[in-house]
Amino acid sequence: MAVSDGTGKPRPEIRGDILFDHIRTLSLIGADPLGGRTRLTLTEEDRKARDILVKWMKELDLDVRVDRFGNIFGILEGKDGGKDSLMIGSHIDTVIHAGPYDGCYGVLSGLAVARAFREAGCIPGRSLVVAAFTNEEGVRFQPDMLGSLAFVGGIPADEALSVKDDGGTTVGEALSRIGYNGNEEPGFLIPSEYLELHVEQGPRLDTEKIRIGVVEGVQGISWWRVSITGKANHAGTTPTNMRHDAGYAAASVSVFLRDLAVSTGTTLATIGTINFEPGAVNVIPSRAVFTVDLRDPDCTRLTEAEEKLAEFLQKTAGEEGVRISAEHLVRFDPVVFDRGLADEIEKVAAARGLSSMRMVSGAGHDAQMMARMCRAAMIFVPSVGGISHNPDEHTSEDDMAAGAEVLLDVVLKLLGD
Ligand code: GLV
Ligand code: MN
Ligand code: MN
């Protein structure tokens, strides 16, 4: 809604009602009966969500462009004729059985900022770009944040397009199938600033009753796929000391990782997928394949955790008489965001009377890739109980509106008129 600031000039304002309605609409795409939604990247569900987003962008008369990786950009051209821009972005793909806000809140708040300009009849000094990046979650294709990584040139285009899912389908094939194989090349758009608004996905803001998180950086991420090959044998007749049990070896890695996390205090370790073969109640597993997600805000400690895991795998292979191989799926160093932008977010929050705190993100975000290209920063709002990657993910409408208003105020300061 356009509200005059007393000088007769309309001031752009966030339309919370439309923002919440858009979030609800996207949350129904890929919905399951248990209250979650699954919209893995480049699936039919993802296509439906993309189509709606593009429709909303066009309704705001944004110039919609799609690049070779399926990243979607809605451009509101500034008075400078598009010479320079500020980008607001995030993602609309989800994990399996996801909550409604992760990623969608950021993209749709970007759209709410664009709407605020349109409804106030304001043309910003520089262009505003609203972006939705492909495969942020990394569930179907690894690495995660693949769209933004490719956009900033962090992976050669052909390599990004030939990444395969578990069924052997490449990113390029999946993009063509859903009609989002655009033709913009990496680097067609180089913004000067990137902002991402996101739910915290952790408990700090909610626990400390703070409204706004000023995100100073993102912790490092290391993903592995570990394959253990032992020997299948009878569960009832094979003495323990004669087993080459891939299942037992995998379980001991899980226990080792928990001890490692507890002993460092900063490293986080998760085995999020595991599969045993042949997978029968009375057969010792001949094979175990599982993923490991290691994270730490400190690069040296992350490297130490990787080294300790490698040593443990070697020791376990010897002790249990199994073969173990580990394939590195993802390695992203910790990222530090732009200090000046963080200061701006903090000032804007204070001017709105909102409490704020500085923090490091535990989750990965497209902002960490965009930080390779331009000044980047993130704004967090509280996640109730710190729950995310779960249908119970929840943020109040008051908090979502406050985050979007802080985003708008920062954009107004940066874009000028
Ligand atoms: C993205 O959601 C991540 O895994 O941090
Ligand atoms: Mn996210
Ligand atoms: Mn996520």
Tab-separated table of C-alpha atoms and ligand atoms in Angstrom:
chain	number	residue	atom	x	y	z
A	1	MET	CA	0.000	0.000	0.000
A	2	ALA	CA	1.359	3.427	-0.878
A	3	VAL	CA	1.508	5.649	2.199
A	4	SER	CA	2.544	9.289	1.957
A	5	ASP	CA	5.531	10.273	4.109
A	6	GLY	CA	4.091	13.769	4.664
A	7	THR	CA	6.028	15.323	1.786
A	8	GLY	CA	3.382	14.169	-0.674
A	9	LYS	CA	5.758	11.491	-1.958
A	10	PRO	CA	4.254	7.974	-1.597
A	11	ARG	CA	6.359	5.606	0.477
A	12	PRO	CA	6.505	1.971	-0.670
A	13	GLU	CA	4.978	-0.387	1.911
A	14	ILE	CA	4.879	-4.178	2.255
A	15	ARG	CA	1.462	-5.782	1.635
A	16	GLY	CA	1.622	-8.475	4.328
A	17	ASP	CA	-1.759	-9.924	3.309
A	18	ILE	CA	-0.538	-10.690	-0.226
A	19	LEU	CA	2.825	-11.987	1.001
A	20	PHE	CA	1.148	-14.480	3.374
A	21	ASP	CA	-1.322	-15.502	0.701
A	22	HIS	CA	1.507	-16.198	-1.767
A	23	ILE	CA	3.362	-18.261	0.838
A	24	ARG	CA	0.203	-20.297	1.490
A	25	THR	CA	-0.370	-20.833	-2.237
A	26	LEU	CA	3.158	-22.161	-2.834
A	27	SER	CA	2.984	-24.291	0.313
A	28	LEU	CA	0.105	-26.282	-1.240
A	29	ILE	CA	2.157	-27.360	-4.264
A	30	GLY	CA	3.519	-30.825	-3.629
A	31	ALA	CA	1.527	-31.017	-0.378
A	32	ASP	CA	1.202	-34.381	1.340
A	33	PRO	CA	-1.625	-35.553	3.621
A	34	LEU	CA	0.564	-35.194	6.724
A	35	GLY	CA	0.876	-31.413	6.403
A	36	GLY	CA	4.239	-31.247	4.651
A	37	ARG	CA	5.202	-30.666	1.037
A	38	THR	CA	7.838	-32.222	-1.220
A	39	ARG	CA	8.937	-30.115	-4.169
A	40	LEU	CA	12.276	-31.534	-5.177
A	41	THR	CA	14.104	-29.426	-7.697
A	42	LEU	CA	13.118	-29.655	-11.389
A	43	THR	CA	10.244	-32.050	-10.740
A	44	GLU	CA	6.686	-31.492	-11.948
A	45	GLU	CA	5.832	-29.951	-8.542
A	46	ASP	CA	8.753	-27.550	-8.880
A	47	ARG	CA	7.537	-26.619	-12.384
A	48	LYS	CA	4.078	-25.774	-11.032
A	49	ALA	CA	5.590	-23.534	-8.333
A	50	ARG	CA	7.867	-21.876	-10.912
A	51	ASP	CA	4.924	-21.222	-13.236
A	52	ILE	CA	3.001	-19.455	-10.474
A	53	LEU	CA	6.028	-17.414	-9.455
A	54	VAL	CA	6.580	-16.321	-13.071
A	55	LYS	CA	2.889	-15.396	-13.339
A	56	TRP	CA	3.149	-13.238	-10.197
A	57	MET	CA	6.317	-11.596	-11.535
A	58	LYS	CA	4.581	-10.767	-14.805
A	59	GLU	CA	1.562	-9.351	-12.965
A	60	LEU	CA	4.000	-6.843	-11.443
A	61	ASP	CA	5.307	-6.109	-14.920
A	62	LEU	CA	8.757	-7.470	-14.088
A	63	ASP	CA	10.980	-8.453	-17.002
A	64	VAL	CA	11.303	-12.237	-16.455
A	65	ARG	CA	14.543	-13.937	-17.555
A	66	VAL	CA	15.605	-17.554	-17.092
A	67	ASP	CA	19.231	-18.633	-17.352
A	68	ARG	CA	20.732	-21.941	-18.530
A	69	PHE	CA	20.442	-23.432	-15.035
A	70	GLY	CA	16.752	-22.586	-14.658
A	71	ASN	CA	17.415	-19.700	-12.272
A	72	ILE	CA	14.499	-17.250	-12.580
A	73	PHE	CA	14.981	-13.474	-12.425
A	74	GLY	CA	12.212	-10.834	-12.329
A	75	ILE	CA	13.676	-7.422	-13.108
A	76	LEU	CA	12.104	-4.098	-12.154
A	77	GLU	CA	14.133	-1.676	-14.198
A	78	GLY	CA	15.519	1.369	-12.376
A	79	LYS	CA	15.959	4.940	-13.564
A	80	ASP	CA	19.494	4.095	-14.686
A	81	GLY	CA	18.052	1.858	-17.412
A	82	GLY	CA	19.319	-1.364	-15.845
A	83	LYS	CA	23.013	-0.459	-15.668
A	84	ASP	CA	23.265	-1.532	-12.051
A	85	SER	CA	21.079	-3.607	-9.779
A	86	LEU	CA	20.332	-4.948	-6.335
A	87	MET	CA	19.158	-8.566	-6.184
A	88	ILE	CA	16.875	-10.163	-3.586
A	89	GLY	CA	16.753	-13.941	-3.829
A	90	SER	CA	16.384	-17.410	-2.376
A	91	HIS	CA	14.786	-20.666	-3.614
A	92	ILE	CA	11.427	-22.407	-3.998
A	93	ASP	CA	12.587	-26.041	-4.143
A	94	THR	CA	12.129	-28.003	-0.908
A	95	VAL	CA	13.530	-30.977	0.981
A	96	ILE	CA	11.371	-34.095	1.440
A	97	HIS	CA	8.343	-33.435	3.666
A	98	ALA	CA	9.280	-29.777	4.156
A	99	GLY	CA	7.885	-26.792	5.985
A	100	PRO	CA	6.276	-23.874	4.128
A	101	TYR	CA	8.819	-21.068	4.593
A	102	ASP	CA	12.355	-22.292	3.824
A	103	GLY	CA	13.362	-20.341	0.703
A	104	CYS	CA	9.833	-19.345	-0.367
A	105	TYR	CA	9.684	-16.621	2.279
A	106	GLY	CA	12.800	-14.964	0.817
A	107	VAL	CA	11.704	-15.090	-2.831
A	108	LEU	CA	8.165	-13.944	-2.075
A	109	SER	CA	9.403	-11.130	0.182
A	110	GLY	CA	11.496	-9.981	-2.775
A	111	LEU	CA	8.295	-9.955	-4.784
A	112	ALA	CA	6.587	-8.018	-1.952
A	113	VAL	CA	9.342	-5.384	-2.175
A	114	ALA	CA	8.842	-5.125	-5.953
A	115	ARG	CA	5.071	-4.796	-5.383
A	116	ALA	CA	5.706	-2.023	-2.828
A	117	PHE	CA	7.555	-0.025	-5.496
A	118	ARG	CA	4.884	-0.694	-8.124
A	119	GLU	CA	1.956	0.211	-5.864
A	120	ALA	CA	3.651	3.430	-4.743
A	121	GLY	CA	4.350	4.278	-8.384
A	122	CYS	CA	8.073	4.551	-7.555
A	123	ILE	CA	10.897	3.777	-9.951
A	124	PRO	CA	14.079	3.049	-7.973
A	125	GLY	CA	17.341	4.723	-8.928
A	126	ARG	CA	18.857	1.339	-9.866
A	127	SER	CA	17.154	-1.914	-10.902
A	128	LEU	CA	15.656	-4.346	-8.412
A	129	VAL	CA	15.941	-8.048	-9.304
A	130	VAL	CA	13.936	-10.819	-7.610
A	131	ALA	CA	15.654	-14.207	-8.018
A	132	ALA	CA	14.673	-17.851	-7.429
A	133	PHE	CA	17.666	-20.169	-7.695
A	134	THR	CA	17.581	-23.795	-8.836
A	135	ASN	CA	18.427	-26.723	-6.520
A	136	GLU	CA	19.281	-24.855	-3.351
A	137	GLU	CA	18.361	-27.838	-1.188
A	138	GLY	CA	20.619	-30.373	-2.862
A	139	VAL	CA	18.323	-33.320	-2.163
A	140	ARG	CA	17.906	-34.408	-5.785
A	141	PHE	CA	21.204	-33.134	-7.211
A	142	GLN	CA	24.478	-32.460	-5.419
A	143	PRO	CA	25.973	-30.029	-4.704
A	144	ASP	CA	23.309	-27.999	-2.983
A	145	MET	CA	23.055	-24.333	-4.061
A	146	LEU	CA	23.906	-25.535	-7.558
A	147	GLY	CA	21.904	-22.814	-9.358
A	148	SER	CA	23.546	-19.911	-7.555
A	149	LEU	CA	26.959	-21.606	-7.714
A	150	ALA	CA	26.636	-21.903	-11.505
A	151	PHE	CA	25.246	-18.362	-11.784
A	152	VAL	CA	28.372	-16.902	-10.167
A	153	GLY	CA	30.623	-19.088	-12.334
A	154	GLY	CA	31.706	-21.296	-9.421
A	155	ILE	CA	31.249	-24.440	-11.531
A	156	PRO	CA	31.611	-24.695	-15.339
A	157	ALA	CA	28.177	-24.552	-17.030
A	158	ASP	CA	28.534	-27.937	-18.738
A	159	GLU	CA	29.582	-29.580	-15.492
A	160	ALA	CA	26.553	-28.133	-13.669
A	161	LEU	CA	24.186	-29.289	-16.407
A	162	SER	CA	25.570	-32.823	-16.423
A	163	VAL	CA	25.175	-33.486	-12.692
A	164	LYS	CA	22.957	-36.603	-12.342
A	165	ASP	CA	20.278	-37.549	-9.838
A	166	ASP	CA	20.102	-41.071	-8.375
A	167	GLY	CA	18.048	-42.236	-11.369
A	168	GLY	CA	20.659	-41.027	-13.890
A	169	THR	CA	18.720	-37.940	-15.100
A	170	THR	CA	20.959	-34.908	-15.624
A	171	VAL	CA	20.182	-31.352	-14.532
A	172	GLY	CA	20.098	-30.382	-18.231
A	173	GLU	CA	17.549	-33.106	-19.066
A	174	ALA	CA	15.382	-32.262	-16.062
A	175	LEU	CA	15.422	-28.559	-17.028
A	176	SER	CA	14.298	-29.336	-20.606
A	177	ARG	CA	11.582	-31.664	-19.330
A	178	ILE	CA	9.941	-28.904	-17.272
A	179	GLY	CA	10.656	-26.158	-19.831
A	180	TYR	CA	13.023	-24.091	-17.691
A	181	ASN	CA	16.191	-24.455	-19.762
A	182	GLY	CA	16.551	-20.730	-20.331
A	183	ASN	CA	19.152	-19.100	-22.491
A	184	GLU	CA	20.737	-16.427	-20.312
A	185	GLU	CA	24.434	-17.165	-19.766
A	186	PRO	CA	26.217	-16.920	-16.394
A	187	GLY	CA	27.271	-13.308	-15.854
A	188	PHE	CA	24.402	-11.818	-17.921
A	189	LEU	CA	23.472	-9.958	-14.764
A	190	ILE	CA	25.980	-8.863	-12.134
A	191	PRO	CA	24.254	-7.093	-9.256
A	192	SER	CA	26.128	-4.800	-6.894
A	193	GLU	CA	24.349	-6.170	-3.838
A	194	TYR	CA	22.477	-9.350	-2.909
A	195	LEU	CA	20.064	-9.624	0.022
A	196	GLU	CA	18.362	-12.788	1.276
A	197	LEU	CA	15.637	-12.901	3.888
A	198	HIS	CA	15.129	-16.328	5.476
A	199	VAL	CA	13.654	-18.025	8.506
A	200	GLU	CA	16.485	-18.791	10.936
A	201	GLN	CA	15.865	-22.555	10.927
A	202	GLY	CA	17.570	-22.725	14.337
A	203	PRO	CA	16.516	-21.822	17.888
A	204	ARG	CA	18.574	-18.739	18.794
A	205	LEU	CA	16.219	-15.867	17.897
A	206	ASP	CA	13.182	-17.672	19.287
A	207	THR	CA	14.948	-18.631	22.518
A	208	GLU	CA	16.354	-15.172	23.099
A	209	LYS	CA	13.147	-13.432	21.962
A	210	ILE	CA	15.011	-11.334	19.374
A	211	ARG	CA	13.070	-10.230	16.269
A	212	ILE	CA	15.799	-9.869	13.627
A	213	GLY	CA	18.992	-11.831	12.964
A	214	VAL	CA	21.756	-9.865	11.252
A	215	VAL	CA	23.620	-12.667	9.537
A	216	GLU	CA	27.370	-12.145	9.401
A	217	GLY	CA	28.262	-15.336	7.573
A	218	VAL	CA	27.558	-19.013	6.890
A	219	GLN	CA	29.392	-21.987	8.354
A	220	GLY	CA	31.387	-24.373	6.166
A	221	ILE	CA	29.743	-27.492	4.732
A	222	SER	CA	31.246	-30.856	3.791
A	223	TRP	CA	29.062	-33.665	2.387
A	224	TRP	CA	30.256	-37.233	1.799
A	225	ARG	CA	28.824	-40.470	0.442
A	226	VAL	CA	30.370	-43.438	2.256
A	227	SER	CA	30.095	-46.981	0.868
A	228	ILE	CA	30.979	-49.971	3.014
A	229	THR	CA	31.267	-53.449	1.512
A	230	GLY	CA	31.293	-56.442	3.863
A	231	LYS	CA	29.949	-59.967	3.431
A	232	ALA	CA	26.348	-61.149	3.625
A	233	ASN	CA	25.925	-64.157	5.879
A	234	HIS	CA	23.372	-65.886	8.087
A	235	ALA	CA	22.282	-63.800	11.103
A	236	GLY	CA	21.709	-66.909	13.203
A	237	THR	CA	24.788	-68.972	12.462
A	238	THR	CA	27.681	-66.568	11.918
A	239	PRO	CA	29.731	-66.021	15.101
A	240	THR	CA	30.320	-62.342	15.893
A	241	ASN	CA	34.090	-62.609	15.475
A	242	MET	CA	33.643	-64.051	11.959
A	243	ARG	CA	31.427	-61.258	10.644
A	244	HIS	CA	32.274	-58.581	8.083
A	245	ASP	CA	29.220	-56.561	8.930
A	246	ALA	CA	28.711	-53.430	6.806
A	247	GLY	CA	25.754	-52.438	8.998
A	248	TYR	CA	27.749	-52.573	12.200
A	249	ALA	CA	30.574	-50.568	10.593
A	250	ALA	CA	28.093	-47.891	9.470
A	251	ALA	CA	26.566	-47.703	12.945
A	252	SER	CA	29.995	-47.259	14.499
A	253	VAL	CA	30.638	-44.310	12.151
A	254	SER	CA	27.401	-42.738	13.397
A	255	VAL	CA	28.480	-43.106	17.043
A	256	PHE	CA	31.965	-41.794	16.204
A	257	LEU	CA	30.477	-38.675	14.544
A	258	ARG	CA	28.288	-37.878	17.544
A	259	ASP	CA	31.329	-38.144	19.864
A	260	LEU	CA	33.343	-35.948	17.498
A	261	ALA	CA	30.603	-33.283	17.478
A	262	VAL	CA	30.287	-33.325	21.268
A	263	SER	CA	34.059	-33.143	21.797
A	264	THR	CA	34.644	-30.145	19.486
A	265	GLY	CA	31.525	-28.271	20.566
A	266	THR	CA	31.306	-26.456	17.209
A	267	THR	CA	31.257	-29.234	14.609
A	268	LEU	CA	27.865	-30.648	13.618
A	269	ALA	CA	27.609	-34.101	12.053
A	270	THR	CA	24.606	-35.888	10.559
A	271	ILE	CA	24.013	-39.170	8.778
A	272	GLY	CA	20.839	-38.221	6.897
A	273	THR	CA	20.483	-41.185	4.542
A	274	ILE	CA	21.436	-44.828	4.886
A	275	ASN	CA	20.736	-47.945	2.891
A	276	PHE	CA	21.598	-51.566	3.703
A	277	GLU	CA	21.856	-54.443	1.239
A	278	PRO	CA	20.459	-56.982	0.847
A	279	GLY	CA	18.114	-55.499	3.486
A	280	ALA	CA	16.639	-58.536	5.222
A	281	VAL	CA	15.986	-59.135	8.923
A	282	ASN	CA	18.057	-62.308	9.034
A	283	VAL	CA	20.984	-61.384	6.779
A	284	ILE	CA	24.157	-59.580	7.873
A	285	PRO	CA	24.387	-56.492	5.602
A	286	SER	CA	26.870	-56.956	2.778
A	287	ARG	CA	26.734	-53.283	1.957
A	288	ALA	CA	25.904	-49.981	3.608
A	289	VAL	CA	25.761	-46.685	1.750
A	290	PHE	CA	25.174	-43.511	3.713
A	291	THR	CA	25.720	-39.748	3.562
A	292	VAL	CA	27.576	-37.588	6.075
A	293	ASP	CA	26.871	-33.863	6.527
A	294	LEU	CA	29.679	-32.117	8.452
A	295	ARG	CA	29.557	-28.415	9.305
A	296	ASP	CA	31.663	-25.950	11.262
A	297	PRO	CA	31.919	-22.139	11.227
A	298	ASP	CA	35.726	-22.513	11.343
A	299	CYS	CA	37.496	-23.794	8.242
A	300	THR	CA	40.399	-25.390	10.149
A	301	ARG	CA	38.077	-27.273	12.481
A	302	LEU	CA	36.002	-28.448	9.523
A	303	THR	CA	39.161	-29.805	7.875
A	304	GLU	CA	40.149	-31.509	11.143
A	305	ALA	CA	36.715	-33.161	11.327
A	306	GLU	CA	37.128	-34.429	7.755
A	307	GLU	CA	40.571	-35.820	8.596
A	308	LYS	CA	39.331	-37.544	11.760
A	309	LEU	CA	36.451	-39.110	9.817
A	310	ALA	CA	38.903	-40.413	7.194
A	311	GLU	CA	41.127	-41.930	9.918
A	312	PHE	CA	38.144	-43.562	11.606
A	313	LEU	CA	36.924	-45.085	8.340
A	314	GLN	CA	40.358	-46.582	7.734
A	315	LYS	CA	40.538	-48.011	11.267
A	316	THR	CA	37.019	-49.467	11.012
A	317	ALA	CA	37.783	-51.085	7.659
A	318	GLY	CA	40.760	-52.889	9.226
A	319	GLU	CA	38.951	-53.951	12.400
A	320	GLU	CA	35.754	-55.249	10.762
A	321	GLY	CA	37.390	-56.606	7.605
A	322	VAL	CA	35.240	-54.475	5.283
A	323	ARG	CA	36.074	-52.198	2.340
A	324	ILE	CA	35.221	-48.530	2.766
A	325	SER	CA	35.266	-45.787	0.160
A	326	ALA	CA	34.235	-42.158	0.636
A	327	GLU	CA	33.189	-39.825	-2.158
A	328	HIS	CA	33.230	-36.091	-1.501
A	329	LEU	CA	29.894	-34.607	-2.677
A	330	VAL	CA	30.171	-31.031	-1.485
A	331	ARG	CA	32.787	-28.770	0.119
A	332	PHE	CA	31.996	-25.135	0.766
A	333	ASP	CA	34.239	-23.048	3.017
A	334	PRO	CA	32.670	-20.772	5.645
A	335	VAL	CA	31.640	-17.396	4.181
A	336	VAL	CA	31.778	-13.929	5.728
A	337	PHE	CA	29.139	-11.457	4.501
A	338	ASP	CA	29.589	-7.757	3.771
A	339	ARG	CA	30.121	-5.757	6.980
A	340	GLY	CA	28.543	-2.562	5.592
A	341	LEU	CA	25.332	-4.318	4.602
A	342	ALA	CA	25.110	-6.016	8.002
A	343	ASP	CA	25.486	-2.589	9.675
A	344	GLU	CA	22.710	-1.240	7.458
A	345	ILE	CA	20.342	-4.100	8.414
A	346	GLU	CA	21.077	-3.509	12.086
A	347	LYS	CA	20.375	0.242	11.787
A	348	VAL	CA	17.143	-0.275	9.872
A	349	ALA	CA	15.892	-2.818	12.433
A	350	ALA	CA	16.662	-0.417	15.282
A	351	ALA	CA	14.829	2.406	13.475
A	352	ARG	CA	11.747	0.160	13.333
A	353	GLY	CA	12.110	-0.587	17.060
A	354	LEU	CA	13.009	-4.225	16.384
A	355	SER	CA	15.587	-6.009	18.543
A	356	SER	CA	18.397	-7.652	16.576
A	357	MET	CA	21.459	-9.813	17.082
A	358	ARG	CA	24.454	-10.772	14.948
A	359	MET	CA	24.705	-14.436	14.082
A	360	VAL	CA	26.272	-17.034	11.792
A	361	SER	CA	23.963	-19.189	9.687
A	362	GLY	CA	24.011	-22.907	10.351
A	363	ALA	CA	22.182	-23.671	7.095
A	364	GLY	CA	23.582	-23.180	3.619
A	365	HIS	CA	22.056	-20.406	1.483
A	366	ASP	CA	22.300	-18.988	-2.034
A	367	ALA	CA	23.681	-15.822	-0.413
A	368	GLN	CA	26.944	-17.644	0.273
A	369	MET	CA	27.410	-18.192	-3.467
A	370	MET	CA	26.309	-14.665	-4.372
A	371	ALA	CA	28.943	-13.364	-1.916
A	372	ARG	CA	31.513	-14.504	-4.516
A	373	MET	CA	30.019	-12.035	-7.015
A	374	CYS	CA	28.927	-8.979	-5.030
A	375	ARG	CA	28.317	-7.517	-1.580
A	376	ALA	CA	25.905	-9.932	0.113
A	377	ALA	CA	24.029	-10.173	3.398
A	378	MET	CA	21.150	-12.020	5.031
A	379	ILE	CA	18.324	-11.188	7.392
A	380	PHE	CA	16.808	-13.876	9.651
A	381	VAL	CA	13.483	-13.981	11.459
A	382	PRO	CA	12.667	-16.416	14.295
A	383	SER	CA	11.725	-20.053	13.692
A	384	VAL	CA	9.425	-21.259	16.469
A	385	GLY	CA	11.285	-23.921	18.473
A	386	GLY	CA	14.127	-23.746	15.927
A	387	ILE	CA	12.325	-26.322	13.773
A	388	SER	CA	12.993	-26.522	10.029
A	389	HIS	CA	13.249	-29.133	7.246
A	390	ASN	CA	10.086	-30.389	8.902
A	391	PRO	CA	6.385	-29.614	8.223
A	392	ASP	CA	6.179	-28.098	11.730
A	393	GLU	CA	8.442	-25.223	10.647
A	394	HIS	CA	6.651	-22.068	11.818
A	395	THR	CA	7.200	-18.313	11.911
A	396	SER	CA	4.482	-15.885	13.018
A	397	GLU	CA	2.965	-13.481	10.512
A	398	ASP	CA	4.174	-10.583	12.694
A	399	ASP	CA	7.747	-11.802	12.424
A	400	MET	CA	7.458	-12.426	8.686
A	401	ALA	CA	6.056	-8.938	8.138
A	402	ALA	CA	8.806	-7.408	10.283
A	403	GLY	CA	11.509	-9.193	8.270
A	404	ALA	CA	10.014	-8.062	4.961
A	405	GLU	CA	9.775	-4.475	6.227
A	406	VAL	CA	13.426	-4.500	7.278
A	407	LEU	CA	14.303	-5.867	3.842
A	408	LEU	CA	12.291	-3.094	2.160
A	409	ASP	CA	13.933	-0.388	4.278
A	410	VAL	CA	17.420	-1.648	3.423
A	411	VAL	CA	16.473	-1.742	-0.273
A	412	LEU	CA	15.090	1.806	-0.091
A	413	LYS	CA	18.355	3.026	1.441
A	414	LEU	CA	20.514	1.216	-1.107
A	415	LEU	CA	18.593	1.847	-4.303
A	416	GLY	CA	17.998	5.561	-3.876
A	417	ASP	CA	15.540	7.462	-6.015
B	1	GLV	C1	20.189	-26.177	3.110
B	1	GLV	O1	19.022	-26.193	3.486
B	1	GLV	C2	21.207	-26.778	3.934
B	1	GLV	O2	21.372	-28.014	3.855
B	1	GLV	O3	21.805	-26.070	4.754
B	2	MN	MN	16.632	-22.299	2.403
B	3	MN	MN	16.549	-25.863	3.347
